[in-house]
GROMACS .gro file of C-alpha atoms in nm:
model
  181
    1MET     CA    1   1.285  -7.431  -1.827
    2PRO     CA    2   1.026  -7.552  -2.074
    3THR     CA    3   0.674  -7.555  -1.947
    4LYS     CA    4   0.426  -7.853  -1.994
    5THR     CA    5   0.273  -7.673  -2.277
    6ASP     CA    6   0.605  -7.610  -2.450
    7THR     CA    7   0.689  -7.983  -2.430
    8GLN     CA    8   0.341  -8.083  -2.553
    9PHE     CA    9   0.368  -7.827  -2.829
   10GLU     CA   10   0.701  -7.972  -2.936
   11HIS     CA   11   0.562  -8.321  -2.938
   12ALA     CA   12   0.267  -8.213  -3.159
   13THR     CA   13   0.476  -8.016  -3.391
   14LYS     CA   14   0.723  -8.303  -3.440
   15VAL     CA   15   0.421  -8.524  -3.532
   16CYS     CA   16   0.315  -8.272  -3.792
   17GLU     CA   17   0.660  -8.218  -3.934
   18ASP     CA   18   0.709  -8.589  -3.963
   19ILE     CA   19   0.400  -8.614  -4.186
   20PHE     CA   20   0.503  -8.305  -4.377
   21THR     CA   21   0.849  -8.442  -4.462
   22LYS     CA   22   0.716  -8.802  -4.537
   23LYS     CA   23   0.452  -8.652  -4.781
   24MET     CA   24   0.717  -8.439  -4.940
   25LYS     CA   25   0.910  -8.758  -5.008
   26ASP     CA   26   0.610  -8.907  -5.165
   27TYR     CA   27   0.481  -8.596  -5.359
   28GLY     CA   28   0.776  -8.354  -5.367
   29THR     CA   29   0.679  -7.990  -5.312
   30ALA     CA   30   0.377  -8.005  -5.546
   31TRP     CA   31   0.189  -7.776  -5.305
   32ARG     CA   32   0.400  -7.487  -5.416
   33ILE     CA   33   0.171  -7.464  -5.710
   34MET     CA   34  -0.125  -7.376  -5.491
   35ARG     CA   35  -0.237  -7.024  -5.436
   36PRO     CA   36  -0.312  -6.930  -5.071
   37THR     CA   37  -0.687  -6.918  -5.140
   38SER     CA   38  -0.662  -7.290  -5.243
   39LEU     CA   39  -0.478  -7.382  -4.926
   40THR     CA   40  -0.741  -7.192  -4.727
   41ASP     CA   41  -1.005  -7.416  -4.895
   42GLN     CA   42  -0.799  -7.727  -4.807
   43ILE     CA   43  -0.808  -7.620  -4.456
   44MET     CA   44  -1.179  -7.564  -4.475
   45ILE     CA   45  -1.230  -7.920  -4.607
   46LYS     CA   46  -1.018  -8.062  -4.321
   47ALA     CA   47  -1.211  -7.859  -4.055
   48ARG     CA   48  -1.551  -7.937  -4.200
   49ARG     CA   49  -1.468  -8.304  -4.185
   50ILE     CA   50  -1.372  -8.272  -3.823
   51ARG     CA   51  -1.693  -8.098  -3.744
   52SER     CA   52  -1.897  -8.363  -3.936
   53LEU     CA   53  -1.737  -8.634  -3.735
   54GLU     CA   54  -1.788  -8.457  -3.408
   55ASN     CA   55  -2.154  -8.412  -3.495
   56LYS     CA   56  -2.217  -8.764  -3.649
   57LYS     CA   57  -2.010  -8.956  -3.391
   58GLU     CA   58  -1.930  -9.199  -3.676
   59SER     CA   59  -1.661  -9.221  -3.947
   60LYS     CA   60  -1.699  -9.424  -4.261
   61ILE     CA   61  -1.331  -9.361  -4.344
   62ALA     CA   62  -1.074  -9.528  -4.110
   63GLU     CA   63  -0.910  -9.192  -4.023
   64GLY     CA   64  -1.041  -9.002  -3.722
   65VAL     CA   65  -1.003  -8.624  -3.641
   66ARG     CA   66  -0.632  -8.627  -3.537
   67PRO     CA   67  -0.504  -8.657  -3.897
   68GLU     CA   68  -0.725  -8.376  -4.006
   69PHE     CA   69  -0.586  -8.151  -3.733
   70ILE     CA   70  -0.236  -8.242  -3.847
   71GLY     CA   71  -0.344  -8.158  -4.203
   72ILE     CA   72  -0.459  -7.818  -4.086
   73VAL     CA   73  -0.126  -7.739  -3.924
   74ASN     CA   74   0.054  -7.843  -4.228
   75TYR     CA   75  -0.168  -7.671  -4.485
   76ALA     CA   76  -0.163  -7.345  -4.281
   77ALA     CA   77   0.221  -7.362  -4.265
   78MET     CA   78   0.228  -7.405  -4.644
   79ALA     CA   79  -0.010  -7.122  -4.679
   80LEU     CA   80   0.217  -6.902  -4.472
   81ILE     CA   81   0.513  -7.010  -4.691
   82GLN     CA   82   0.293  -6.929  -5.009
   83LEU     CA   83   0.213  -6.585  -4.863
   84GLU     CA   84   0.579  -6.519  -4.828
   85LEU     CA   85   0.721  -6.665  -5.163
   86GLY     CA   86   0.417  -6.661  -5.379
   87TYR     CA   87   0.294  -6.961  -5.578
   88THR     CA   88   0.469  -7.089  -5.869
   89ASP     CA   89   0.412  -7.297  -6.181
   90GLU     CA   90   0.747  -7.477  -6.126
   91PRO     CA   91   0.689  -7.638  -5.776
   92ASN     CA   92   1.024  -7.794  -5.741
   93MET     CA   93   1.189  -7.681  -5.421
   94PRO     CA   94   1.468  -7.844  -5.255
   95HIS     CA   95   1.336  -8.046  -4.963
   96GLU     CA   96   1.582  -7.903  -4.721
   97GLN     CA   97   1.461  -7.556  -4.812
   98ALA     CA   98   1.098  -7.645  -4.781
   99THR     CA   99   1.164  -7.804  -4.443
  100GLU     CA  100   1.352  -7.501  -4.314
  101LEU     CA  101   1.065  -7.267  -4.425
  102TYR     CA  102   0.812  -7.504  -4.260
  103GLN     CA  103   1.007  -7.511  -3.937
  104ASN     CA  104   1.044  -7.126  -3.927
  105LYS     CA  105   0.658  -7.081  -3.967
  106ILE     CA  106   0.588  -7.336  -3.692
  107LYS     CA  107   0.854  -7.154  -3.469
  108ALA     CA  108   0.677  -6.833  -3.537
  109ALA     CA  109   0.340  -6.979  -3.443
  110GLN     CA  110   0.494  -7.136  -3.127
  111ALA     CA  111   0.621  -6.790  -3.022
  112LEU     CA  112   0.279  -6.642  -3.080
  113MET     CA  113   0.119  -6.920  -2.886
  114SER     CA  114   0.358  -6.874  -2.603
  115ASN     CA  115   0.272  -6.495  -2.577
  116LYS     CA  116  -0.095  -6.555  -2.606
  117ASN     CA  117  -0.083  -6.844  -2.361
  118HIS     CA  118   0.079  -6.630  -2.105
  119ASP     CA  119  -0.197  -6.354  -2.128
  120TYR     CA  120  -0.489  -6.616  -2.144
  121ASP     CA  121  -0.356  -6.839  -1.869
  122GLU     CA  122  -0.395  -7.155  -2.083
  123ALA     CA  123  -0.764  -7.103  -2.114
  124TRP     CA  124  -0.755  -7.346  -2.417
  125ARG     CA  125  -0.704  -7.638  -2.173
  126ASP     CA  126  -1.050  -7.599  -2.044
  127MET     CA  127  -1.207  -7.585  -2.405
  128ARG     CA  128  -1.373  -7.869  -2.572
  129ILE     CA  129  -1.221  -7.997  -2.886
  130SER     CA  130  -1.540  -7.914  -3.065
  131SER     CA  131  -1.501  -7.546  -2.971
  132ILE     CA  132  -1.148  -7.550  -3.106
  133THR     CA  133  -1.290  -7.682  -3.429
  134ASP     CA  134  -1.544  -7.405  -3.436
  135LEU     CA  135  -1.280  -7.141  -3.380
  136ILE     CA  136  -1.070  -7.285  -3.666
  137LEU     CA  137  -1.373  -7.265  -3.891
  138MET     CA  138  -1.436  -6.907  -3.790
  139LYS     CA  139  -1.078  -6.824  -3.868
  140ILE     CA  140  -1.115  -6.985  -4.217
  141ASN     CA  141  -1.424  -6.780  -4.280
  142ARG     CA  142  -1.241  -6.462  -4.168
  143THR     CA  143  -0.949  -6.550  -4.396
  144LYS     CA  144  -1.179  -6.610  -4.683
  145GLU     CA  145  -1.350  -6.290  -4.636
  146ILE     CA  146  -1.023  -6.108  -4.628
  147GLU     CA  147  -0.902  -6.293  -4.933
  148ASP     CA  148  -1.226  -6.179  -5.111
  149HIS     CA  149  -1.126  -5.822  -5.024
  150ASN     CA  150  -0.777  -5.870  -5.175
  151GLY     CA  151  -0.612  -5.887  -4.827
  152ALA     CA  152  -0.751  -5.541  -4.723
  153THR     CA  153  -0.866  -5.495  -4.365
  154ILE     CA  154  -0.988  -5.192  -4.174
  155ILE     CA  155  -0.898  -5.294  -3.827
  156SER     CA  156  -0.841  -5.661  -3.818
  157GLU     CA  157  -0.533  -5.872  -3.835
  158GLY     CA  158  -0.436  -6.007  -4.167
  159ILE     CA  159  -0.446  -6.341  -4.335
  160ASP     CA  160  -0.106  -6.446  -4.194
  161ALA     CA  161  -0.244  -6.394  -3.832
  162ASN     CA  162  -0.539  -6.613  -3.900
  163TYR     CA  163  -0.312  -6.895  -4.030
  164MET     CA  164  -0.099  -6.870  -3.729
  165ASP     CA  165  -0.405  -6.898  -3.509
  166MET     CA  166  -0.526  -7.195  -3.713
  167ILE     CA  167  -0.192  -7.364  -3.652
  168ASN     CA  168  -0.210  -7.306  -3.288
  169TYR     CA  169  -0.566  -7.413  -3.241
  170ALA     CA  170  -0.502  -7.733  -3.431
  171ILE     CA  171  -0.192  -7.797  -3.227
  172PHE     CA  172  -0.396  -7.747  -2.905
  173ALA     CA  173  -0.651  -7.997  -3.032
  174ILE     CA  174  -0.366  -8.251  -3.110
  175ILE     CA  175  -0.239  -8.202  -2.759
  176LYS     CA  176  -0.572  -8.254  -2.612
  177LEU     CA  177  -0.602  -8.573  -2.810
  178ASP     CA  178  -0.254  -8.710  -2.729
  179PHE     CA  179  -0.243  -8.602  -2.370
  180PRO     CA  180  -0.598  -8.634  -2.221
  181GLU     CA  181  -0.593  -8.509  -1.867
   0.00000   0.00000   0.00000
């Protein structure tokens, strides 16, 4: 039987996938040209805007933080795909293939979330969204550091694990925004 978190996670991922597929209809798979480092920087831009809005309490652009968290989920999923396939100068990928790859990355993130959620007893539910933002920014900085070392780590998880955590933290933020308790 699905838990409350499973149901809410499914809701949030459907929202993100809907945006992913609609943007793919508008832009195709142009993102396939991006290197993972560029996608990391795109995620950084989204997270910094969220933090800026949290600190300023005012937005001069009509979009709030929710679309930025959705963007983090989608860019992190794209980055995981790029890590697997590599970037290309010919970014045309069949939409069905891109959607299937996207769904596989989201499912993997959800499986990771489920395992961690079991061990941590849903501690994220007691967190502030601003703390989730800070954790995403920390994961971005870790990722950039690993990227600057050509993916080499001594003891730490790799780039892919950090992208997976970014997906899950952003999903938690979307859940907290969509289902305030």
